[in-house]
Coordinates of C-alpha atoms in Angstrom, one line a residue:
Chain A
S30 CA -8.0 -12.1 -7.4
Q31 CA -7.7 -9.8 -4.1
Q32 CA -6.2 -11.6 -1.2
G33 CA -7.4 -9.1 1.5
E34 CA -11.2 -8.0 1.0
E35 CA -12.5 -5.0 3.4
D36 CA -15.9 -4.7 4.4
P37 CA -17.6 -2.2 4.4
Q38 CA -16.6 -0.4 1.7
A39 CA -17.8 2.8 3.0
L40 CA -18.3 4.1 6.5
S41 CA -20.0 6.9 8.0
I42 CA -20.3 7.6 11.6
Q43 CA -20.8 10.3 14.1
E44 CA -17.4 11.9 15.9
G45 CA -17.2 10.2 19.2
E46 CA -18.8 6.7 17.8
N47 CA -16.4 3.5 17.4
A48 CA -15.6 2.3 13.9
T49 CA -14.9 -1.0 12.9
M50 CA -13.9 -2.4 9.8
N51 CA -13.1 -6.0 8.5
C52 CA -10.8 -7.6 6.4
S53 CA -10.9 -11.1 5.0
Y54 CA -8.1 -13.2 3.3
K55 CA -7.6 -16.3 1.6
T56 CA -3.9 -18.1 2.0
S57 CA -1.8 -18.5 5.0
I58 CA 0.1 -15.3 6.0
N59 CA 3.1 -14.2 8.0
N60 CA 1.4 -11.3 8.8
L61 CA -1.1 -8.8 8.4
Q62 CA -1.0 -4.8 8.4
W63 CA -3.5 -1.8 8.4
Y64 CA -2.5 1.3 6.5
R65 CA -4.4 4.7 6.5
Q66 CA -4.6 7.2 3.4
N67 CA -5.8 10.6 3.6
S68 CA -7.1 12.0 0.0
G69 CA -4.4 12.3 -2.4
R70 CA -1.4 11.1 -0.2
G71 CA 0.5 8.1 0.4
L72 CA -0.4 5.6 3.1
V73 CA 0.6 5.3 6.5
H74 CA 1.3 2.2 8.4
L75 CA -0.7 1.6 11.3
I76 CA -0.4 -1.6 12.6
L77 CA 1.2 -5.1 12.0
I78 CA -0.2 -8.4 13.5
R79 CA 1.6 -11.4 13.2
S80 CA 0.0 -15.0 12.6
N81 CA 0.7 -16.2 16.1
E82 CA -0.8 -12.6 17.7
R83 CA -4.7 -12.5 18.4
E84 CA -4.9 -8.8 19.3
K85 CA -2.7 -5.5 19.4
H86 CA -3.7 -2.4 20.5
S87 CA -2.3 1.1 19.5
G88 CA -3.5 4.2 21.2
R89 CA -7.3 3.9 19.9
L90 CA -6.7 1.3 17.5
R91 CA -7.6 -2.4 18.2
V92 CA -6.8 -5.0 15.4
T93 CA -7.6 -8.6 16.0
L94 CA -6.7 -11.3 14.2
D95 CA -8.6 -15.0 13.4
T96 CA -6.4 -17.0 11.3
S97 CA -9.2 -20.1 11.6
K98 CA -11.7 -17.7 10.1
K99 CA -8.8 -15.7 8.0
S100 CA -10.3 -12.6 8.7
S101 CA -9.0 -9.1 10.9
S102 CA -10.8 -6.5 12.5
L103 CA -9.9 -2.8 13.1
L104 CA -11.5 -0.7 15.4
I105 CA -11.1 3.0 15.9
T106 CA -12.6 4.1 19.5
A107 CA -14.0 7.3 20.2
S108 CA -13.5 8.7 16.6
R109 CA -12.7 12.1 15.5
A110 CA -12.9 14.2 12.3
A111 CA -8.8 13.7 11.6
D112 CA -10.0 9.8 11.0
T113 CA -11.4 10.6 7.8
A114 CA -9.4 8.5 5.4
S115 CA -9.2 5.4 3.7
Y116 CA -8.2 2.3 5.6
F117 CA -6.5 -1.0 3.7
C118 CA -5.6 -4.0 4.9
A119 CA -2.3 -5.7 3.2
T120 CA -1.6 -9.4 3.8
V121 CA 2.0 -10.8 3.4
P122 CA 1.9 -14.1 2.8
Y123 CA 3.4 -17.1 4.2
S124 CA 5.5 -18.1 1.1
S125 CA 8.4 -16.0 0.5
A126 CA 7.5 -16.5 -3.3
S127 CA 4.2 -14.4 -2.9
K128 CA 3.9 -10.8 -2.5
I129 CA 1.9 -8.5 -0.1
I130 CA -1.4 -8.1 -1.6
F131 CA -3.5 -4.8 -0.3
G132 CA -7.4 -5.0 -0.1
S133 CA -9.6 -2.3 -1.9
G134 CA -10.2 -0.4 1.3
T135 CA -12.8 1.1 3.6
R136 CA -13.7 4.6 3.3
L137 CA -14.4 6.2 6.7
S138 CA -16.2 9.2 7.1
I139 CA -16.6 11.1 10.4
R140 CA -19.3 13.4 10.6
P141 CA -19.5 16.4 13.4
Chain B
D299 CA 15.3 13.3 8.2
G300 CA 14.9 9.4 7.1
G301 CA 12.3 8.9 4.5
I302 CA 11.1 8.2 1.1
T303 CA 10.7 10.7 -1.6
Q304 CA 8.7 10.6 -5.0
S305 CA 9.4 12.9 -7.8
P306 CA 7.8 14.8 -9.3
K307 CA 4.3 15.1 -7.6
Y308 CA 2.4 15.5 -10.7
L309 CA 3.4 14.7 -14.4
F310 CA 1.6 15.0 -17.6
R311 CA 2.4 12.8 -20.4
K312 CA 1.7 12.8 -24.4
E313 CA 0.3 9.4 -25.6
G314 CA 3.3 7.7 -26.8
Q315 CA 6.0 8.8 -24.8
N316 CA 8.0 7.4 -22.5
V317 CA 8.3 8.7 -18.6
T318 CA 10.2 8.1 -15.4
L319 CA 9.0 8.6 -12.2
S320 CA 11.4 8.8 -9.3
C321 CA 11.8 7.4 -5.9
E322 CA 14.7 7.5 -3.5
Q323 CA 14.8 6.5 0.2
N324 CA 17.6 7.0 2.8
L325 CA 16.2 4.5 5.4
N326 CA 18.6 1.7 4.2
H327 CA 16.0 -0.7 3.7
D328 CA 16.8 -3.4 1.1
A329 CA 13.0 -3.8 -0.6
M330 CA 11.3 -1.3 -2.5
Y331 CA 8.0 -1.6 -4.0
W332 CA 5.8 0.3 -6.9
Y333 CA 1.9 0.3 -6.6
R334 CA -0.7 2.2 -8.9
Q335 CA -3.7 3.4 -7.6
D336 CA -6.9 4.4 -9.5
P337 CA -9.6 6.8 -8.0
G338 CA -11.3 5.0 -5.4
Q339 CA -9.6 1.8 -5.6
G340 CA -6.9 -0.3 -3.7
L341 CA -3.1 -0.8 -4.5
R342 CA -2.2 -2.9 -7.2
L343 CA 2.0 -3.9 -7.5
I344 CA 3.9 -3.0 -10.6
Y345 CA 7.2 -3.7 -9.5
Y346 CA 8.9 -5.2 -6.5
S347 CA 12.8 -5.3 -5.8
Q348 CA 13.8 -7.4 -2.6
I349 CA 17.8 -6.3 -3.0
V350 CA 20.1 -4.4 -5.5
N351 CA 20.6 -5.3 -8.8
D352 CA 17.3 -7.7 -8.8
F353 CA 13.3 -7.1 -9.1
Q354 CA 10.4 -9.1 -9.8
K355 CA 6.9 -8.2 -11.7
G356 CA 3.7 -7.7 -9.7
D357 CA 0.4 -8.4 -10.9
I358 CA 0.8 -5.5 -14.0
A359 CA 3.9 -5.4 -15.0
E360 CA 3.1 -4.8 -18.3
G361 CA 3.9 -1.4 -20.2
Y362 CA 6.4 -0.8 -17.2
S363 CA 10.1 -1.3 -16.4
V364 CA 11.9 -0.4 -13.7
S365 CA 15.9 -0.8 -12.5
R366 CA 17.7 -1.2 -8.9
E367 CA 21.2 -0.2 -9.7
K368 CA 21.4 1.5 -6.1
K369 CA 20.2 0.7 -2.6
E370 CA 18.4 4.1 -2.4
S371 CA 16.8 4.2 -5.9
F372 CA 13.9 2.5 -7.6
P373 CA 12.6 4.4 -10.5
L374 CA 10.0 3.2 -12.6
T375 CA 9.4 4.0 -16.5
V376 CA 6.2 4.1 -18.0
T377 CA 6.5 3.1 -21.6
S378 CA 4.1 4.4 -24.5
A379 CA 3.1 0.6 -24.2
Q380 CA 0.8 0.9 -21.3
K381 CA -2.3 1.8 -22.8
N382 CA -4.1 3.6 -20.0
P383 CA -1.1 4.9 -17.3
T384 CA -3.0 8.0 -16.0
A385 CA -3.2 7.1 -12.5
F386 CA -1.6 7.8 -9.0
Y387 CA 1.7 6.1 -8.4
L388 CA 3.2 5.2 -5.1
C389 CA 6.5 3.9 -4.1
A390 CA 7.2 2.4 -0.9
S391 CA 10.4 0.4 0.9
S392 CA 10.5 -2.0 3.6
I393 CA 13.4 -3.5 6.2
E394 CA 12.6 -6.7 3.9
R395 CA 9.7 -8.5 2.3
T396 CA 7.6 -9.3 5.5
D397 CA 8.0 -5.7 7.1
T398 CA 5.9 -2.6 7.5
Q399 CA 6.3 -0.3 4.2
Y400 CA 6.6 2.9 4.3
F401 CA 5.2 4.9 1.7
G402 CA 6.3 7.9 -0.7
P403 CA 3.9 11.0 -1.1
G404 CA 2.9 9.6 -4.3
T405 CA 3.1 10.9 -8.2
R406 CA -0.1 11.5 -10.1
L407 CA 0.4 11.0 -14.0
T408 CA -1.8 12.3 -16.5
V409 CA -2.1 11.5 -20.2
L410 CA -3.0 14.2 -22.3

C-alpha cells in the first residue's frame, strides 16, 4: 500500500487564492519531500523537510510536518496560472532497508 | 550543464520485443532510480541502485531489468515478459538514498 496519500486528489482555485494540499503516511520517516510535475514532464523538487523540523518556507511555498499525526501539508500562497500542475509528496523511511515512496498526487488547477 | 537525461523521448515497441531506455547523469550522484507512471497516477518504483554494480528491486520489478556498470548510467530494459508496458518512465538520481531526487524528462513507451 502507498506510504504517502495525498488529499485532495484534485483542487481547482481562483488565481490569487491560496492552495493547501495534505499528505499522510504510515511509518517513521527520515524526511518528507514535495515535488511538482507539469503535464508530460519530469518531477521537480520543491522542498525537503526532515523529521526533526516542523515548518519550512521557500518563496510562496510553506510546508509543515506533524510527525505525531504522520502528516504534512503544502501551502501555496497567492497562486498563479503557472502553479497549475500535479504535486506529489514522497516519504523517505527511517530504515535504510526501505525505499522512498511517492503518493498518488494532487492535481492543482488555477482558474484565471 | 549538470543534469540527468533520458532517451528517447518517445518509444514504440511491438509486442514480444525487448527495448532499452537510456538514463545518464553527470551530477556525480551515487543513487539512481527508475519509476513507472501510468496516466493520472503517482510513481511506482521499478528498480533502484545506491552504488555502482549494485541494484535492488522496487515494487514492480517483474518484466524489467537494469544494470549499473558506470556511475553515470542506469539503463532500463523492458522485456517481453512485462505484460502491460505502455507507460511514462522516469529516471532520477540523488546524492544518496535520503536526499532530494533529480528527475529526467521521461520516456513515453507505447506498445503497438
